[in-house]
PDB file of C-alpha atoms in Angstrom:
ATOM      1  CA  GLN A   1      20.758  27.653  23.809  1.00 89.00           C
ATOM      2  CA  PRO A   2      20.663  24.129  22.367  1.00 89.00           C
ATOM      3  CA  ALA A   3      18.602  22.619  25.197  1.00 91.00           C
ATOM      4  CA  VAL A   4      15.823  25.157  24.749  1.00 92.00           C
ATOM      5  CA  GLU A   5      15.934  24.828  20.967  1.00 93.00           C
ATOM      6  CA  PHE A   6      15.717  21.044  21.307  1.00 95.00           C
ATOM      7  CA  GLU A   7      12.584  21.290  23.461  1.00 92.00           C
ATOM      8  CA  LEU A   8      10.968  23.804  21.094  1.00 93.00           C
ATOM      9  CA  ARG A   9      11.776  21.787  17.966  1.00 93.00           C
ATOM     10  CA  ASN A  10      10.514  18.579  19.525  1.00 93.00           C
ATOM     11  CA  VAL A  11       7.274  20.252  20.627  1.00 92.00           C
ATOM     12  CA  LEU A  12       6.795  21.855  17.199  1.00 93.00           C
ATOM     13  CA  ALA A  13       7.364  18.517  15.459  1.00 94.00           C
ATOM     14  CA  ASN A  14       4.734  16.894  17.688  1.00 90.00           C
ATOM     15  CA  ILE A  15       2.266  19.728  17.146  1.00 91.00           C
ATOM     16  CA  PHE A  16       2.630  19.604  13.362  1.00 91.00           C
ATOM     17  CA  GLN A  17       2.259  15.804  13.427  1.00 88.00           C
ATOM     18  CA  ASN A  18      -0.922  16.114  15.470  1.00 86.00           C
ATOM     19  CA  MET A  19      -2.193  18.645  12.937  1.00 89.00           C
ATOM     20  CA  ASP A  20      -1.579  16.116  10.125  1.00 88.00           C
ATOM     21  CA  ALA A  21       1.212  18.277   8.705  1.00 91.00           C
ATOM     22  CA  PRO A  22       4.181  15.874   8.623  1.00 91.00           C
ATOM     23  CA  THR A  23       6.079  17.848   5.984  1.00 93.00           C
ATOM     24  CA  LEU A  24       6.075  20.833   8.343  1.00 94.00           C
ATOM     25  CA  ALA A  25       7.059  18.589  11.268  1.00 94.00           C
ATOM     26  CA  LEU A  26       9.962  16.895   9.487  1.00 96.00           C
ATOM     27  CA  PRO A  27      12.598  19.683   9.592  1.00 95.00           C
ATOM     28  CA  HIS A  28      11.858  20.307  13.271  1.00 95.00           C
ATOM     29  CA  ALA A  29      12.130  16.590  14.059  1.00 97.00           C
ATOM     30  CA  GLU A  30      15.415  16.278  12.164  1.00 97.00           C
ATOM     31  CA  ARG A  31      16.876  19.273  13.970  1.00 96.00           C
ATOM     32  CA  ALA A  32      15.631  17.968  17.329  1.00 97.00           C
ATOM     33  CA  VAL A  33      17.473  14.666  16.746  1.00 97.00           C
ATOM     34  CA  HIS A  34      20.661  16.551  15.876  1.00 96.00           C
ATOM     35  CA  LEU A  35      20.370  18.763  18.971  1.00 96.00           C
ATOM     36  CA  ALA A  36      19.506  15.865  21.299  1.00 96.00           C
ATOM     37  CA  ALA A  37      22.529  13.909  20.095  1.00 94.00           C
ATOM     38  CA  ALA A  38      24.808  16.917  20.576  1.00 94.00           C
ATOM     39  CA  LEU A  39      23.460  17.540  24.078  1.00 94.00           C
ATOM     40  CA  ALA A  40      23.592  13.921  25.192  1.00 91.00           C
ATOM     41  CA  HIS A  41      26.997  12.696  24.018  1.00 83.00           C
ATOM     42  CA  GLY A  42      25.661   9.130  23.946  1.00 87.00           C
ATOM     43  CA  ASP A  43      22.529   7.277  24.957  1.00 93.00           C
ATOM     44  CA  ASP A  44      19.869   9.575  26.384  1.00 94.00           C
ATOM     45  CA  ASP A  45      16.079   9.599  26.719  1.00 93.00           C
ATOM     46  CA  ARG A  46      15.941  12.868  24.762  1.00 94.00           C
ATOM     47  CA  VAL A  47      17.593  11.149  21.812  1.00 96.00           C
ATOM     48  CA  VAL A  48      15.135   8.251  22.062  1.00 95.00           C
ATOM     49  CA  GLU A  49      12.158  10.625  22.093  1.00 94.00           C
ATOM     50  CA  ALA A  50      13.501  12.745  19.236  1.00 96.00           C
ATOM     51  CA  ARG A  51      14.253   9.691  17.085  1.00 96.00           C
ATOM     52  CA  GLN A  52      10.793   8.295  17.650  1.00 93.00           C
ATOM     53  CA  VAL A  53       9.203  11.575  16.640  1.00 94.00           C
ATOM     54  CA  LEU A  54      11.433  11.620  13.542  1.00 96.00           C
ATOM     55  CA  ALA A  55      10.475   8.025  12.709  1.00 94.00           C
ATOM     56  CA  THR A  56       6.810   8.997  12.810  1.00 92.00           C
ATOM     57  CA  CYS A  57       7.497  11.947  10.497  1.00 94.00           C
ATOM     58  CA  TYR A  58       9.370   9.708   8.088  1.00 95.00           C
ATOM     59  CA  TRP A  59       6.508   7.264   8.067  1.00 91.00           C
ATOM     60  CA  PHE A  60       3.929   9.909   7.203  1.00 91.00           C
ATOM     61  CA  VAL A  61       6.037  11.381   4.392  1.00 94.00           C
ATOM     62  CA  GLN A  62       6.394   7.927   2.818  1.00 91.00           C
ATOM     63  CA  ARG A  63       9.969   7.258   3.908  1.00 93.00           C
ATOM     64  CA  GLY A  64       9.242   3.870   5.450  1.00 89.00           C
ATOM     65  CA  LYS A  65      12.753   2.383   5.358  1.00 92.00           C
ATOM     66  CA  GLU A  66      14.172   5.405   7.149  1.00 94.00           C
ATOM     67  CA  ALA A  67      11.294   5.287   9.639  1.00 92.00           C
ATOM     68  CA  ASP A  68      12.012   1.636  10.411  1.00 91.00           C
ATOM     69  CA  ALA A  69      15.743   2.271  10.854  1.00 94.00           C
ATOM     70  CA  VAL A  70      15.309   5.307  13.116  1.00 95.00           C
ATOM     71  CA  SER A  71      12.600   3.588  15.168  1.00 93.00           C
ATOM     72  CA  SER A  72      14.818   0.507  15.642  1.00 93.00           C
ATOM     73  CA  GLU A  73      17.743   2.685  16.731  1.00 95.00           C
ATOM     74  CA  ALA A  74      15.540   4.508  19.227  1.00 95.00           C
ATOM     75  CA  LEU A  75      14.198   1.282  20.715  1.00 95.00           C
ATOM     76  CA  ALA A  76      17.684  -0.231  20.974  1.00 95.00           C
ATOM     77  CA  MET A  77      18.860   2.885  22.816  1.00 96.00           C
ATOM     78  CA  ALA A  78      15.853   2.785  25.166  1.00 94.00           C
ATOM     79  CA  ARG A  79      16.645  -0.830  25.978  1.00 93.00           C
ATOM     80  CA  ARG A  80      20.278   0.062  26.720  1.00 94.00           C
ATOM     81  CA  LEU A  81      19.197   2.942  28.936  1.00 93.00           C
ATOM     82  CA  HIS A  82      16.589   0.940  30.848  1.00 90.00           C
ATOM     83  CA  PRO A  83      17.610  -2.741  30.846  1.00 83.00           C
ATOM     84  CA  VAL A  84      15.648  -3.535  34.017  1.00 76.00           C
ATOM     85  CA  GLY A  85      12.538  -1.728  32.894  1.00 73.00           C
ATOM     86  CA  ASP A  86      11.204   1.741  33.347  1.00 80.00           C
ATOM     87  CA  LEU A  87       8.208   3.781  32.243  1.00 79.00           C
ATOM     88  CA  ALA A  88      10.383   5.393  29.554  1.00 85.00           C
ATOM     89  CA  LEU A  89      10.952   1.923  28.089  1.00 88.00           C
ATOM     90  CA  VAL A  90       7.188   1.299  28.093  1.00 84.00           C
ATOM     91  CA  LYS A  91       6.714   4.485  26.081  1.00 85.00           C
ATOM     92  CA  ALA A  92       9.472   3.527  23.637  1.00 89.00           C
ATOM     93  CA  LEU A  93       8.008   0.059  23.180  1.00 89.00           C
ATOM     94  CA  THR A  94       4.471   1.338  22.533  1.00 85.00           C
ATOM     95  CA  ARG A  95       5.737   3.899  19.997  1.00 87.00           C
ATOM     96  CA  SER A  96       7.779   1.207  18.259  1.00 89.00           C
ATOM     97  CA  ALA A  97       4.673  -0.980  18.189  1.00 86.00           C
ATOM     98  CA  ARG A  98       2.791   1.818  16.402  1.00 84.00           C
ATOM     99  CA  HIS A  99       5.594   2.061  13.841  1.00 83.00           C
ATOM    100  CA  ALA A 100       5.551  -1.705  13.312  1.00 84.00           C
ATOM    101  CA  GLU A 101       1.790  -1.659  12.876  1.00 81.00           C
ATOM    102  CA  ARG A 102       1.992   1.163  10.311  1.00 79.00           C
ATOM    103  CA  ALA A 103       4.573  -0.891   8.426  1.00 79.00           C
ATOM    104  CA  GLY A 104       2.141  -3.799   8.310  1.00 79.00           C
ATOM    105  CA  GLN A 105       4.128  -5.857  10.816  1.00 81.00           C
ATOM    106  CA  SER A 106       1.237  -6.874  13.062  1.00 78.00           C
ATOM    107  CA  THR A 107       3.092  -9.747  14.709  1.00 81.00           C
ATOM    108  CA  GLN A 108       6.008  -7.516  15.673  1.00 86.00           C
ATOM    109  CA  ALA A 109       3.603  -4.838  16.944  1.00 83.00           C
ATOM    110  CA  ILE A 110       1.869  -7.371  19.157  1.00 80.00           C
ATOM    111  CA  GLU A 111       5.193  -8.688  20.501  1.00 85.00           C
ATOM    112  CA  LEU A 112       6.328  -5.149  21.333  1.00 87.00           C
ATOM    113  CA  LEU A 113       3.060  -4.399  23.124  1.00 80.00           C
ATOM    114  CA  GLN A 114       3.319  -7.639  25.078  1.00 80.00           C
ATOM    115  CA  GLU A 115       6.816  -6.619  26.150  1.00 86.00           C
ATOM    116  CA  ALA A 116       5.531  -3.140  27.063  1.00 82.00           C
ATOM    117  CA  LEU A 117       2.800  -4.713  29.164  1.00 78.00           C
ATOM    118  CA  ALA A 118       5.280  -6.953  30.983  1.00 81.00           C
ATOM    119  CA  VAL A 119       7.587  -4.003  31.715  1.00 82.00           C
ATOM    120  CA  ALA A 120       4.650  -1.828  32.822  1.00 76.00           C
ATOM    121  CA  GLN A 121       3.415  -4.536  35.176  1.00 74.00           C
ATOM    122  CA  HIS A 122       6.950  -4.944  36.556  1.00 77.00           C
ATOM    123  CA  VAL A 123       7.370  -1.248  37.381  1.00 74.00           C
ATOM    124  CA  ALA A 124       3.753  -0.462  38.309  1.00 66.00           C
ATOM    125  CA  GLY A 125       3.756  -1.390  41.961  1.00 63.00           C
ATOM    126  CA  ASP A 126       0.783   0.088  43.814  1.00 58.00           C
ATOM    127  CA  VAL A 127       0.976   3.574  42.318  1.00 61.00           C
ATOM    128  CA  PRO A 128      -2.446   4.390  40.760  1.00 65.00           C
ATOM    129  CA  GLU A 129      -0.994   6.334  37.794  1.00 65.00           C
ATOM    130  CA  ARG A 130       1.275   3.433  36.932  1.00 62.00           C
ATOM    131  CA  ILE A 131      -1.568   0.933  37.283  1.00 63.00           C
ATOM    132  CA  ALA A 132      -3.531   3.095  34.823  1.00 69.00           C
ATOM    133  CA  LEU A 133      -0.571   2.858  32.426  1.00 66.00           C
ATOM    134  CA  VAL A 134      -0.631  -0.940  32.656  1.00 66.00           C
ATOM    135  CA  ASP A 135      -4.359  -0.882  31.877  1.00 69.00           C
ATOM    136  CA  SER A 136      -3.761   1.421  28.915  1.00 71.00           C
ATOM    137  CA  VAL A 137      -1.053  -0.807  27.443  1.00 68.00           C
ATOM    138  CA  GLN A 138      -3.221  -3.857  28.028  1.00 66.00           C
ATOM    139  CA  ARG A 139      -6.134  -2.233  26.139  1.00 69.00           C
ATOM    140  CA  ARG A 140      -3.813  -1.343  23.256  1.00 68.00           C
ATOM    141  CA  LEU A 141      -2.514  -4.881  23.158  1.00 65.00           C
ATOM    142  CA  HIS A 142      -6.013  -6.351  23.052  1.00 63.00           C
ATOM    143  CA  GLY A 143      -6.981  -3.818  20.394  1.00 66.00           C
ATOM    144  CA  ARG A 144      -3.961  -4.727  18.275  1.00 59.00           C
ATOM    145  CA  LEU A 145      -4.590  -8.429  18.681  1.00 58.00           C
ATOM    146  CA  LEU A 146      -8.181  -8.048  17.628  1.00 55.00           C
ATOM    147  CA  ARG A 147      -7.428  -5.657  14.805  1.00 54.00           C
ATOM    148  CA  SER A 148      -4.535  -7.571  13.355  1.00 54.00           C
ATOM    149  CA  ARG A 149      -5.083  -8.215   9.687  1.00 49.00           C
ATOM    150  CA  LEU A 150      -4.918 -11.960  10.112  1.00 49.00           C
ATOM    151  CA  LEU A 151      -7.594 -12.092  12.794  1.00 47.00           C
ATOM    152  CA  SER A 152      -9.716  -9.538  10.981  1.00 50.00           C
ATOM    153  CA  GLY A 153      -9.609 -11.584   7.804  1.00 51.00           C
ATOM    154  CA  LEU A 154     -10.366 -14.811   9.633  1.00 49.00           C
ATOM    155  CA  VAL A 155     -13.345 -13.330  11.469  1.00 47.00           C
ATOM    156  CA  ARG A 156     -14.779 -11.843   8.284  1.00 50.00           C
ATOM    157  CA  ALA A 157     -14.207 -15.061   6.349  1.00 50.00           C
ATOM    158  CA  GLY A 158     -15.811 -17.054   9.162  1.00 48.00           C
ATOM    159  CA  LEU A 159     -18.808 -14.717   9.158  1.00 48.00           C
ATOM    160  CA  GLY A 160     -19.149 -15.051   5.405  1.00 49.00           C
ATOM    161  CA  LEU A 161     -19.149 -18.830   5.620  1.00 50.00           C
ATOM    162  CA  GLY A 162     -21.455 -18.881   8.642  1.00 46.00           C
ATOM    163  CA  LEU A 163     -18.718 -20.488  10.770  1.00 47.00           C
ATOM    164  CA  VAL A 164     -18.467 -17.634  13.262  1.00 41.00           C
ATOM    165  CA  PRO A 165     -21.529 -16.316  15.131  1.00 45.00           C
ATOM    166  CA  GLN A 166     -22.516 -12.673  14.551  1.00 48.00           C
ATOM    167  CA  GLN A 167     -21.644 -11.732  18.149  1.00 44.00           C
ATOM    168  CA  SER A 168     -17.962 -12.407  17.330  1.00 39.00           C
ATOM    169  CA  GLU A 169     -17.999  -9.456  14.943  1.00 39.00           C
ATOM    170  CA  ASP A 170     -19.582  -7.272  17.640  1.00 41.00           C
ATOM    171  CA  SER A 171     -16.929  -8.361  20.142  1.00 39.00           C
ATOM    172  CA  PHE A 172     -14.270  -7.624  17.553  1.00 38.00           C
ATOM    173  CA  HIS A 173     -15.419  -4.000  17.321  1.00 38.00           C
ATOM    174  CA  ASP A 174     -15.926  -3.608  21.086  1.00 35.00           C
ATOM    175  CA  PHE A 175     -12.242  -4.198  21.768  1.00 33.00           C
ATOM    176  CA  SER A 176     -10.891  -1.923  19.047  1.00 33.00           C
ATOM    177  CA  CYS A 177      -8.931   1.049  20.350  1.00 32.00           C
TER     178      CYS A 177
END
């Protein structure tokens, strides 16, 4: 049963990733992508999820170019599936932001998180769980902004030259996520 195998493979890939065992996760993630594509016959949230899990595996096994390509494909599909905005798009954007950050693309990561925040605010309405999601994305965005290499370097350089007060460094750490 391909649908059941897809779910199992995707869960196993996530479990192995969370256990810091990306080489064990990789074959499950690759198979999950294959199964999701066969089940979907086109754009589908399962394919997006499976590709993002695979991109993370690729990243951790030092296959950065493949990770970037798969992550980009997944995000493009999520945008096609949810052009008006949806919580699934928020998830895809935040995962893509993590991939961009791992690749050292802080500016792109921040832009993706800003987009995720805008989409989350658009779909949140008055539902408490969705408002919590907006808050979560907003915290990640602030954390990324404050942890970006450029800002980090500027704050440390400013501290070293006495141009930035010590409390700026404390604030910098307070907002890290």
